[in-house]
Tab-separated table of C-alpha atoms and ligand atoms in Angstrom:
chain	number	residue	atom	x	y	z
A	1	UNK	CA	197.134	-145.119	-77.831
A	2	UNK	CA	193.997	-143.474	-76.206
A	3	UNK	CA	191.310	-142.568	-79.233
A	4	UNK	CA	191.213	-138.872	-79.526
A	5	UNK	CA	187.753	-137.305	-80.223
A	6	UNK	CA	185.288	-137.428	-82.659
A	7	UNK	CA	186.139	-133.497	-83.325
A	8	UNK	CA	189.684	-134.157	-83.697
A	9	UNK	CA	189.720	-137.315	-85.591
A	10	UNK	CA	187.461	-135.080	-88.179
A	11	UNK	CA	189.310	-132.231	-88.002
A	12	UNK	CA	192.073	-134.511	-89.138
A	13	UNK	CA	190.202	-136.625	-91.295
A	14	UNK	CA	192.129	-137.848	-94.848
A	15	UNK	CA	195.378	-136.963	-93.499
A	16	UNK	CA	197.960	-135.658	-96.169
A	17	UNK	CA	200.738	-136.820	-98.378
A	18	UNK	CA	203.029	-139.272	-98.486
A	19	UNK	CA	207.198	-137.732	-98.543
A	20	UNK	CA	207.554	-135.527	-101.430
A	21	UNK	CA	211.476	-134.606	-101.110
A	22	UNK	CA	214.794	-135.126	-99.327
A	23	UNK	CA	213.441	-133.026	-96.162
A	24	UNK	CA	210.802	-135.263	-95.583
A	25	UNK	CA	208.557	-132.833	-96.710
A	26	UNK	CA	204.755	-133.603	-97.585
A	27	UNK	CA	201.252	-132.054	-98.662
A	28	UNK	CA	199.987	-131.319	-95.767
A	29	UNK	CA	195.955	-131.886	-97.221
A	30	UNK	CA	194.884	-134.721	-98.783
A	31	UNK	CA	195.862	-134.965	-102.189
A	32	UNK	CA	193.350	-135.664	-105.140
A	33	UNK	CA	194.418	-138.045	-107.481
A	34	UNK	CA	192.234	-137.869	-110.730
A	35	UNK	CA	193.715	-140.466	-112.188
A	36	UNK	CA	191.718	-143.346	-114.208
A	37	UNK	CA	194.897	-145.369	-114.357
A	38	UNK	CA	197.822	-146.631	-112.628
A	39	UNK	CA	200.952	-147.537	-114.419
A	40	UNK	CA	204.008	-149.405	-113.666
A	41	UNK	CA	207.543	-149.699	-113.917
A	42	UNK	CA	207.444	-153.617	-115.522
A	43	UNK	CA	205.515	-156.625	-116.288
A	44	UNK	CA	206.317	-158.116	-112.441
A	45	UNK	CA	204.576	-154.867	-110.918
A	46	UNK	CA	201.465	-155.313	-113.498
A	47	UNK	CA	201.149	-158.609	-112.432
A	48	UNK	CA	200.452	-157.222	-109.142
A	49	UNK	CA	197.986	-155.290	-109.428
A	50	UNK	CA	196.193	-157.477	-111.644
A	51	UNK	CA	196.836	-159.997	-108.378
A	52	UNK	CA	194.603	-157.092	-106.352
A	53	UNK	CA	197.880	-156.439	-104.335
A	54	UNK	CA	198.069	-152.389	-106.077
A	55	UNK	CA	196.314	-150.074	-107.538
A	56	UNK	CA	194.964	-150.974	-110.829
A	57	UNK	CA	192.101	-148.707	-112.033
A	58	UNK	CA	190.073	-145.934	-110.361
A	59	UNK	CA	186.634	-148.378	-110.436
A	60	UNK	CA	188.367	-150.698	-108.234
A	61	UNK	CA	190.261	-148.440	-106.091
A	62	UNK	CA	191.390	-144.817	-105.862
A	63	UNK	CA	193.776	-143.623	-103.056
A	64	UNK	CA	191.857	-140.409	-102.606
A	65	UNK	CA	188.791	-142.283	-102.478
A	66	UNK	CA	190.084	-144.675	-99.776
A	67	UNK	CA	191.371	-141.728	-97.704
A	68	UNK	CA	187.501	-140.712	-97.264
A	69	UNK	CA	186.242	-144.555	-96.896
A	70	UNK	CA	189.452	-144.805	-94.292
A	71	UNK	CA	188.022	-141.836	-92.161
A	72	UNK	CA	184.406	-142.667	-92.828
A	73	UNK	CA	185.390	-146.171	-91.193
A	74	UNK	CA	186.909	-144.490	-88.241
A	75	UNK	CA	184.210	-142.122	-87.502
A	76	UNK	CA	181.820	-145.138	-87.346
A	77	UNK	CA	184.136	-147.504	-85.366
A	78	UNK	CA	183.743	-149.808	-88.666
A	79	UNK	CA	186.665	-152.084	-90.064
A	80	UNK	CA	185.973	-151.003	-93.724
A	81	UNK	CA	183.964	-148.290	-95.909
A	82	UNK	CA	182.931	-148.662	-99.420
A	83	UNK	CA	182.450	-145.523	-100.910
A	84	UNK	CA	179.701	-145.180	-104.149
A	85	UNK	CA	178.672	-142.466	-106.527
A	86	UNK	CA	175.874	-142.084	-104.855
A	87	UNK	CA	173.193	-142.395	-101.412
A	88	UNK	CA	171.355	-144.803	-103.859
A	89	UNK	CA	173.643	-147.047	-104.861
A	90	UNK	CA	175.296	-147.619	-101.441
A	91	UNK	CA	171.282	-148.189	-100.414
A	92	UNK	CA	171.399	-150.673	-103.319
A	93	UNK	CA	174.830	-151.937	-102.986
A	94	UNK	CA	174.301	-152.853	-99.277
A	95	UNK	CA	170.404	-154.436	-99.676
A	96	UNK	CA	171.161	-156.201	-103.135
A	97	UNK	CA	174.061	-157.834	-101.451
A	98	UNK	CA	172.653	-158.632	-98.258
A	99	UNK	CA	169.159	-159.814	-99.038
A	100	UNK	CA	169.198	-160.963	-102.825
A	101	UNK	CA	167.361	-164.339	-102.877
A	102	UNK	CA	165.523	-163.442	-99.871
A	103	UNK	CA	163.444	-160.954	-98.176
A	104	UNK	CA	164.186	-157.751	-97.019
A	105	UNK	CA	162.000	-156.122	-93.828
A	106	UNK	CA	161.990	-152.288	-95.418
A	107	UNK	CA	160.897	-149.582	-92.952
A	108	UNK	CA	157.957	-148.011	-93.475
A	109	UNK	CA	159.297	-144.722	-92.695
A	110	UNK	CA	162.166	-144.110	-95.279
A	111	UNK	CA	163.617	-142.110	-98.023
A	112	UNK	CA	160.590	-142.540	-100.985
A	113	UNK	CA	163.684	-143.387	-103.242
A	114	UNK	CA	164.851	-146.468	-101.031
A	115	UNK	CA	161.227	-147.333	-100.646
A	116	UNK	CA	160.497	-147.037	-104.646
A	117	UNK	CA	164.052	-148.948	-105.682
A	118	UNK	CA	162.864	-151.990	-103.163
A	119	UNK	CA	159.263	-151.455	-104.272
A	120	UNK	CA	159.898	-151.384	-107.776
A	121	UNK	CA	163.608	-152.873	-108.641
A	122	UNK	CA	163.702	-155.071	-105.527
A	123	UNK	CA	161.078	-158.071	-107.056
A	124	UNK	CA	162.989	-158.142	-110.292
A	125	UNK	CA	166.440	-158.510	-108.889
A	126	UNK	CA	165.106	-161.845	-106.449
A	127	UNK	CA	164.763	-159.452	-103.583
A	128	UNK	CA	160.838	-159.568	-101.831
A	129	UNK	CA	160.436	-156.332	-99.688
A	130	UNK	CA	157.818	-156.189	-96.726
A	131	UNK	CA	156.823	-152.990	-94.953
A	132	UNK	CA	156.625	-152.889	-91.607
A	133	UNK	CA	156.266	-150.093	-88.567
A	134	UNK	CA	160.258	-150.891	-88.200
A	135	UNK	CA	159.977	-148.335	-84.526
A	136	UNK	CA	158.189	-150.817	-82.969
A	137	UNK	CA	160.571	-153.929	-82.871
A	138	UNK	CA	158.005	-156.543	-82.159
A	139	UNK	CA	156.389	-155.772	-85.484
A	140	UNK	CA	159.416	-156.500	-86.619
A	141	UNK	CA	160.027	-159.741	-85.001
A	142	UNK	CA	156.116	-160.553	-85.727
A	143	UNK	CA	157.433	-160.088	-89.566
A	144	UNK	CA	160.306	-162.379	-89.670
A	145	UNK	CA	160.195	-165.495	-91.588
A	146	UNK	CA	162.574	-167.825	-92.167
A	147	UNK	CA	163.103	-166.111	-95.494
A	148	UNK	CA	164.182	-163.312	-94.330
A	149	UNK	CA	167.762	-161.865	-95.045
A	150	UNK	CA	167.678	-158.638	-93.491
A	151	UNK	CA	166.067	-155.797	-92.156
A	152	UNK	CA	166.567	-152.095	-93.538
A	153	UNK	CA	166.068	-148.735	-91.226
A	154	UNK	CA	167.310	-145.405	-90.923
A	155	UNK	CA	168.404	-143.856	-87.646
A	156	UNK	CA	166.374	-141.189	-88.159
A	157	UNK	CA	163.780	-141.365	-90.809
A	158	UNK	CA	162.600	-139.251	-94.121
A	159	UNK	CA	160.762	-137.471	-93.514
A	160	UNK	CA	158.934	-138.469	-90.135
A	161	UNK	CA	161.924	-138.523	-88.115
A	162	UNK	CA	161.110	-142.171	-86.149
A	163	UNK	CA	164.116	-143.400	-84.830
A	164	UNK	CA	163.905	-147.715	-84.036
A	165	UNK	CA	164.926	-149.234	-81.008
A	166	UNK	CA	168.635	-149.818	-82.765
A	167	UNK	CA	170.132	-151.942	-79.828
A	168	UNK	CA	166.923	-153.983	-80.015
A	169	UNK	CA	166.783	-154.660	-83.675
A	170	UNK	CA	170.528	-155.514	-83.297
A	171	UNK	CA	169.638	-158.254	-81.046
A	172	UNK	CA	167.050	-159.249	-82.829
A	173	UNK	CA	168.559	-159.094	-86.183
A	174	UNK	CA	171.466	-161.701	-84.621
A	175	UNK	CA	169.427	-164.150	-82.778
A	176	UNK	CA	167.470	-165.000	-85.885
A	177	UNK	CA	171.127	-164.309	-88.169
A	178	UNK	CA	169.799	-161.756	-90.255
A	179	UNK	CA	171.437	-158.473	-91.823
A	180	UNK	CA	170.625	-155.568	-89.922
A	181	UNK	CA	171.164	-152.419	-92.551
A	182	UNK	CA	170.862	-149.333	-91.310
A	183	UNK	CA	171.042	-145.272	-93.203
A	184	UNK	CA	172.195	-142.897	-90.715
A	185	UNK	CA	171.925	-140.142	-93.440
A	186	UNK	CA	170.038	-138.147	-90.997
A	187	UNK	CA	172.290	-138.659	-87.938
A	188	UNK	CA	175.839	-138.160	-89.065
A	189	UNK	CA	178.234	-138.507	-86.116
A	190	UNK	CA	175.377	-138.502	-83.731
A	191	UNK	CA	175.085	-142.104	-83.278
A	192	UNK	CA	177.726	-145.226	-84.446
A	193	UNK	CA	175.244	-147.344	-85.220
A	194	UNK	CA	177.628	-150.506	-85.842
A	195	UNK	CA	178.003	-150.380	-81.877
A	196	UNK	CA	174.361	-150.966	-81.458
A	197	UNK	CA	174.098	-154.466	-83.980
A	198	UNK	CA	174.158	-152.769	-87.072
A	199	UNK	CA	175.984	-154.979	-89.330
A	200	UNK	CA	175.823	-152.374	-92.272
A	201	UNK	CA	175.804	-148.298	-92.052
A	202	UNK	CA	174.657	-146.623	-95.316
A	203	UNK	CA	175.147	-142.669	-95.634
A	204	UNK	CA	174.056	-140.374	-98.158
A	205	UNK	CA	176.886	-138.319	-98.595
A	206	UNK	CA	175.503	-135.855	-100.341
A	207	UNK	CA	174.067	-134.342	-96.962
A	208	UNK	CA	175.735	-133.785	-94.211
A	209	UNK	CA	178.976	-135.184	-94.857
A	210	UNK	CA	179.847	-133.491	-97.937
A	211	UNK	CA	177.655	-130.672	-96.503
A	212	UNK	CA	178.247	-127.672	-99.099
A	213	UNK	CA	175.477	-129.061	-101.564
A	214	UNK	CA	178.443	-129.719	-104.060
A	215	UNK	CA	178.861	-133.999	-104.456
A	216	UNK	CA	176.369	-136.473	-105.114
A	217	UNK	CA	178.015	-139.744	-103.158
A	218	UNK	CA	177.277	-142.549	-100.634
A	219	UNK	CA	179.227	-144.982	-98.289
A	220	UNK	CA	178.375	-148.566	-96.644
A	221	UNK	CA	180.323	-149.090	-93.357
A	222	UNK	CA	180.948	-152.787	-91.164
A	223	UNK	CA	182.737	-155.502	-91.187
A	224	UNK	CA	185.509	-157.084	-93.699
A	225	UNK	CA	183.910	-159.594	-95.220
A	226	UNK	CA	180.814	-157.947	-95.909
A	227	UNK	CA	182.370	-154.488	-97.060
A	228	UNK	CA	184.588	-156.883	-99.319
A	229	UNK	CA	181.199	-158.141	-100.761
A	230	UNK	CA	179.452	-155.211	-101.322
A	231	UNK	CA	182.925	-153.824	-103.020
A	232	UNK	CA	182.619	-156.755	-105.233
A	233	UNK	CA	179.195	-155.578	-106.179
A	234	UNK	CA	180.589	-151.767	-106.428
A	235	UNK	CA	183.361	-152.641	-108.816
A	236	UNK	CA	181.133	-155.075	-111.370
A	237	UNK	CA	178.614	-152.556	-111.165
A	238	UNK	CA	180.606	-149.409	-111.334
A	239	UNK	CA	178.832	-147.438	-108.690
A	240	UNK	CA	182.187	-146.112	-107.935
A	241	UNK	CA	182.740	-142.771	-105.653
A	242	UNK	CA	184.973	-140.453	-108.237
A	243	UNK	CA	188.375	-138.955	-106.721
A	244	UNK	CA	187.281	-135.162	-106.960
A	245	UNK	CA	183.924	-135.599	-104.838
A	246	UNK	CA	185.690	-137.964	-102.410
A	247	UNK	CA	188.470	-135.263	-101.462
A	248	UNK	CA	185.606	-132.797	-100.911
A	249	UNK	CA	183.594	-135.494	-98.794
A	250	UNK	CA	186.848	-135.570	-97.132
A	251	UNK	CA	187.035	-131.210	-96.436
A	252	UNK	CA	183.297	-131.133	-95.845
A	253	UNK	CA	184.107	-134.251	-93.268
A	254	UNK	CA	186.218	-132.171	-91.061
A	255	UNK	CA	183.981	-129.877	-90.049
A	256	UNK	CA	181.034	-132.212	-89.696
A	257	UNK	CA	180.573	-132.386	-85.973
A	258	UNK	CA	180.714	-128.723	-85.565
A	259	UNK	CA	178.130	-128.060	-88.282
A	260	UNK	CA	176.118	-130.510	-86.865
A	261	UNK	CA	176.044	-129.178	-83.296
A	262	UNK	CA	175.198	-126.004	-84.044
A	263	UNK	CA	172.496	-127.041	-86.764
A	264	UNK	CA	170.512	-129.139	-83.846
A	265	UNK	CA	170.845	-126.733	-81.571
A	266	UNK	CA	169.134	-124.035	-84.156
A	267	UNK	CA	166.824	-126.976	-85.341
A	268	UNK	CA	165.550	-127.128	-81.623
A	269	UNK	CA	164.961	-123.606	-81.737
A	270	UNK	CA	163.140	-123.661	-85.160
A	271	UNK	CA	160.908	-126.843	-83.861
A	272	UNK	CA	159.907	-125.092	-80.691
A	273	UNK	CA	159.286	-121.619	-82.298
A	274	UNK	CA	157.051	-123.527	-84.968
A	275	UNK	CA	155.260	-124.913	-82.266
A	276	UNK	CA	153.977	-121.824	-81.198
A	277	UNK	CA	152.491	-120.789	-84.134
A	278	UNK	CA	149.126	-120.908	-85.376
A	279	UNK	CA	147.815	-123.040	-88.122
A	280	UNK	CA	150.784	-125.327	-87.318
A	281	UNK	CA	148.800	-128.538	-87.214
A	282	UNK	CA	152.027	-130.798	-85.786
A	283	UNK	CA	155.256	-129.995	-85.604
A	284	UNK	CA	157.576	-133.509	-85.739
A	285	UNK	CA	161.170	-133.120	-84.231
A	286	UNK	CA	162.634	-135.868	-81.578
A	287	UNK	CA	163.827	-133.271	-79.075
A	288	UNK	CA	160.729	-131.963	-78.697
A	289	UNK	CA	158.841	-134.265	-75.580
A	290	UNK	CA	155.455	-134.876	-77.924
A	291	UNK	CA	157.725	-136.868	-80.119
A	292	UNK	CA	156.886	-140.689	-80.359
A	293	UNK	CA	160.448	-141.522	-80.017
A	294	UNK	CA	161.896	-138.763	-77.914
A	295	UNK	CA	162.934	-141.254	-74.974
A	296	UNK	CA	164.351	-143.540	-77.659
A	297	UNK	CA	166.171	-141.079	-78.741
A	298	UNK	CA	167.569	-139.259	-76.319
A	299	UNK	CA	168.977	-142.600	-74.838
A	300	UNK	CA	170.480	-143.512	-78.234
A	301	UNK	CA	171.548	-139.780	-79.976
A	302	UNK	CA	173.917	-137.468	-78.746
A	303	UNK	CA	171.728	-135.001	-80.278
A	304	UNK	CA	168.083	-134.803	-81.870
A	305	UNK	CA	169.346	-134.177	-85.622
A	306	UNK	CA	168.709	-130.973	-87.902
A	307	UNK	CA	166.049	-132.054	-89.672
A	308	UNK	CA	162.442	-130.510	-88.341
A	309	UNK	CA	158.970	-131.860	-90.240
A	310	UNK	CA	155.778	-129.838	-89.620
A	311	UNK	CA	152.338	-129.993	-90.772
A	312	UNK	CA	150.274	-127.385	-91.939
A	313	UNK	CA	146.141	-127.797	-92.477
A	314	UNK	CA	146.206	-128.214	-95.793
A	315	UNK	CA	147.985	-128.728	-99.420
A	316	UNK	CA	147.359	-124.959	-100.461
A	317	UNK	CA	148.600	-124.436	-97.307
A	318	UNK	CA	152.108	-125.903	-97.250
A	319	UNK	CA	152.350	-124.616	-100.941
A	320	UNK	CA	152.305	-120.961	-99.902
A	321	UNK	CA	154.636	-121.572	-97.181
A	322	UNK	CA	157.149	-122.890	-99.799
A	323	UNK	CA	156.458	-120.041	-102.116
A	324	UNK	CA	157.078	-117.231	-99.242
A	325	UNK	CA	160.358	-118.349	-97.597
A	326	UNK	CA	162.894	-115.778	-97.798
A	327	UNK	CA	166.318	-117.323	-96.899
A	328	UNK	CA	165.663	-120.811	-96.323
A	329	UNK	CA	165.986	-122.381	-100.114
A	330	UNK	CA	163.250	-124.020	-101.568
A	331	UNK	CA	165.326	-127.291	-102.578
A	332	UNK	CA	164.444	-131.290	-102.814
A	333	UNK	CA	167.848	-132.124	-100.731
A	334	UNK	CA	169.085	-131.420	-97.131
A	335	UNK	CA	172.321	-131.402	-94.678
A	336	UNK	CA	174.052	-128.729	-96.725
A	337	UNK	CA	175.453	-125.307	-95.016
A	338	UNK	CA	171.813	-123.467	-95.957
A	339	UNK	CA	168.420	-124.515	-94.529
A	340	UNK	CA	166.515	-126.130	-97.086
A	341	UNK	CA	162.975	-126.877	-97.390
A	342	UNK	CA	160.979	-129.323	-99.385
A	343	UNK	CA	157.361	-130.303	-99.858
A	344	UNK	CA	157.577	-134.351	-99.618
A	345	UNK	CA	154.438	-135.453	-100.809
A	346	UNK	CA	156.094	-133.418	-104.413
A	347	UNK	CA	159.407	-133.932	-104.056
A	348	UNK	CA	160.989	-136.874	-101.734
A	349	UNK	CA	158.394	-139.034	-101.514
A	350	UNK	CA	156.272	-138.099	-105.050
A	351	UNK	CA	156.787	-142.016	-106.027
A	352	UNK	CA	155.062	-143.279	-103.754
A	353	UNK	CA	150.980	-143.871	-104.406
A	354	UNK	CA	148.633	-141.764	-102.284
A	355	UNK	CA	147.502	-144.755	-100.331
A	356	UNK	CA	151.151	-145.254	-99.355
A	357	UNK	CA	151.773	-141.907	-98.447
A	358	UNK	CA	148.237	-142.005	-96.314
A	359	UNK	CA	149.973	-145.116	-94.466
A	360	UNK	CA	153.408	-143.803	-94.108
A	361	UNK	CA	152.039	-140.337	-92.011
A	362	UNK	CA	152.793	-138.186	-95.270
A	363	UNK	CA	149.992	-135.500	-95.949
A	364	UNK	CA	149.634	-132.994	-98.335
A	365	UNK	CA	150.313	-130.235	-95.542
A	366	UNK	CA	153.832	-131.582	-94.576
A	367	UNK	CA	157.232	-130.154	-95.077
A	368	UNK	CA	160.602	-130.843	-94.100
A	369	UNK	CA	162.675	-128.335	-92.999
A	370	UNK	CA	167.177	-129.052	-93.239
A	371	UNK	CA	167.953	-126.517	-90.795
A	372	UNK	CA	171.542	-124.847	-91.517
A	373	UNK	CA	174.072	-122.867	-90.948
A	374	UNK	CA	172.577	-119.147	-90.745
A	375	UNK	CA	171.842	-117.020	-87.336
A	376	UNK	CA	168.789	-118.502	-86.257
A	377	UNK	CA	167.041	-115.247	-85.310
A	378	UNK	CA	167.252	-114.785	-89.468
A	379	UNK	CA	165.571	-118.406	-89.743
A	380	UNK	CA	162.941	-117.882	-87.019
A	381	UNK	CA	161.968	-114.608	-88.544
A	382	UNK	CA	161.859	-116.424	-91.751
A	383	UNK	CA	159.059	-118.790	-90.985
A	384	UNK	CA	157.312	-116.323	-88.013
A	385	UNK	CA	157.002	-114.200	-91.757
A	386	UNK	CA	155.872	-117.406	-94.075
A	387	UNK	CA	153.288	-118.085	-91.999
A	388	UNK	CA	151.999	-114.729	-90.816
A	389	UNK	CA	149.372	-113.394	-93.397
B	1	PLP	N1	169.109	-142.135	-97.835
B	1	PLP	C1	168.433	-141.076	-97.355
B	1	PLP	C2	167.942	-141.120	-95.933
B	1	PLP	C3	168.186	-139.954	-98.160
B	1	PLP	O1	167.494	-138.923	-97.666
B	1	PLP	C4	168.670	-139.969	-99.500
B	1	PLP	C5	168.431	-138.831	-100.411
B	1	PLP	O2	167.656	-137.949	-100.177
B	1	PLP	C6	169.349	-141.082	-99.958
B	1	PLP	C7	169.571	-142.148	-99.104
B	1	PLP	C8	169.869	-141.142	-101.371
B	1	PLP	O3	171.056	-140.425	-101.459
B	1	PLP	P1	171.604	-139.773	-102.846
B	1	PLP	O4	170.685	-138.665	-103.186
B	1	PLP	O5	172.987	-139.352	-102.464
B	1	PLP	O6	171.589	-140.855	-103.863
């Protein structure tokens, strides 16, 4: 049967319930089972799902929860999800797996808590990080040793919104039969990043995919064997996705590609309007042509993202900015229905040392803008009037 679209297939995500009565009839949504346990009629059907042939115990496995990792898995042409509690501990789950005993190649340009977990917990766990400029893929291949286990990236990074040569990395990562892991927290549905030679996609589903600011969860995406390995990990460790937060990962799911068109479109706006404004040192967003990676991405996105970083002169500066916004939030998060803003040298990226932050392009004067779902003449006015004065 011909695949229907990414619109419909999300607008359908979950499905809904299995027969109900004599008619046939069903729940049409999903529904949420907030169950711990499973029970069964005798000893023969206990022994199966002890066997891992039924349900046994929400850690392991939770139908509500495997609705979301079923449509996850479908939106990013992956055999198999994993879904976690958390962004984190899908980061963790997938790089712990993949690269324990080994190193692990760690973007430079990356969520400060995936840089501070390999940083910090990464040595003690038998994992050695190295940084490297992970946008320019012969750094990368300069980097690789025959140590190395795999390589970690985002699509499109926090908060300096690089986006690596994906189908290049791919190929790299195979010829030399590494792990290529990649977060597409930033680029939900804009990119399937498994097509390219991912052989892992991480999202925070906090952002975008629940979208309404409400659930703090994550999901790995790729092949069998490796989802079954980094379920392993899930279930020992318990980083399990709960029932309630997957169902609304699954609502907030099925409007995902229409929030996210219309929150590039305003983010476009919001970059170029920025732009134009004085004491706006840099403004960073890949649609916009003075964007290291604009090409890049343009070739590899179906759309630049939501996310807009800008830089104004100073510290005091980007402080006063924060304290004047009207309707965009001042908030540490991002990919929820409002626009958000955050300060990441005090926020995002606070673990970091100032000598790391100097390297990684983050100065006191930047801020990162989640562009959402409000008219954008109301967000335009909003910064025109944080700035002005
Ligand atoms: N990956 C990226 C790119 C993020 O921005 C974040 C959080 O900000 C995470 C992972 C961690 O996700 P969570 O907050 O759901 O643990």
């Amino acid at each position: 049967m011909k695949k229907r679209g990414l619109a419909t297939r999300a607008a359908h995500a979950g499905g809904g319930g299995p027969p109900l009565g004599p008619a046939g009839e069903r729940s049409h949504n999903l529904p949420l089972y907030l169950t711990s346990n499973f029970s069964y009629p005798d000893s023969a059907s206990a022994d199966r799902a002890a066997e891992g042939e039924a349900y046994l115990y929400s850690r392991h496995a939770n139908p509500t929860t495997e609705a979301f990792e079923r449509a996850i898995a479908d939106l990013e042409g992956g055999e198999m999800a994993v879904a976690f509690g958390s962004g984190m501990a899908a980061v963790a789950a997938a790089t712990f797996a993949l690269s324990a005993g080994g190193e692990l190649l760690v973007s430079e340009s990356l969520y400060g808590g995936s840089t501070e977990l390999l940083r910090d917990l990464g040595p003690r766990h038998g994992i050695t990080p190295r940084f490297v400029p992970a946008w320019e893929t012969e750094r990368v291949r300069a980097a690789l040793t025959p140590a190395t286990k795999a390589i970690l990236v985002e699509t499109i990074s926090n908060p300096m919104l690089r986006i690596p040569d994906l189908p290049a990395l791919g190929a790299l990562a195979r010829e030399r039969g590494v792990a290529l892991i990649v977060d597409s927290t930033f680029a939900p549905c804009l990119i399937q990043a498994l097509a390219h030679g991912a052989t892992v996609v991480v999202h925070s589903a906090s952002k975008y995919i629940g979208g309404h600011g409400d659930i703090i969860a994550g999901v790995t995406v790729g092949d069998r064997p490796t989802m079954a390995q980094v379920a392993t990990f899930r279930k020992l460790v318990g980083a399990v996705m709960d029932p309630l937060s997957a169902w609304l990962a699954v609502r907030g799911l099925r409007t995902l590609p229409l929030r996210i068109e219309r929150q590039c479109a305003t983010a476009a706006r919001i970059a170029d309007v920025l732009a134009t404004l004085p004491n706006v040192k840099k403004v960073i967003y890949p649609g916009r042509t003075d964007h290291p990676d604009h090409a890049r991405g343009k070739t590899l996105l179906t759309a630049p993202g939501a996310m807009v970083s800008f830089e104004l002169p100073d510290g005091p500066a980007a402080r006063r900015f924060f304290d004047r916004v009207q309707v965009i939030a001042r908030a540490a998060s991002l990919g929820e229905v409002a626009s958000l803003l955050t300060h990441p040298p005090s926020f995002s990226h606070k673990a970091l040392s100032a000598e790391e932050r100097a390297r990684f392009g983050i100065t006191d004067g930047l801020l990162r803008l989640s562009v959402g779902l409000e008219d954008p003449a109301d967000l335009e006015e909003d910064v025109r009037q944080a700035l002005a004065s």
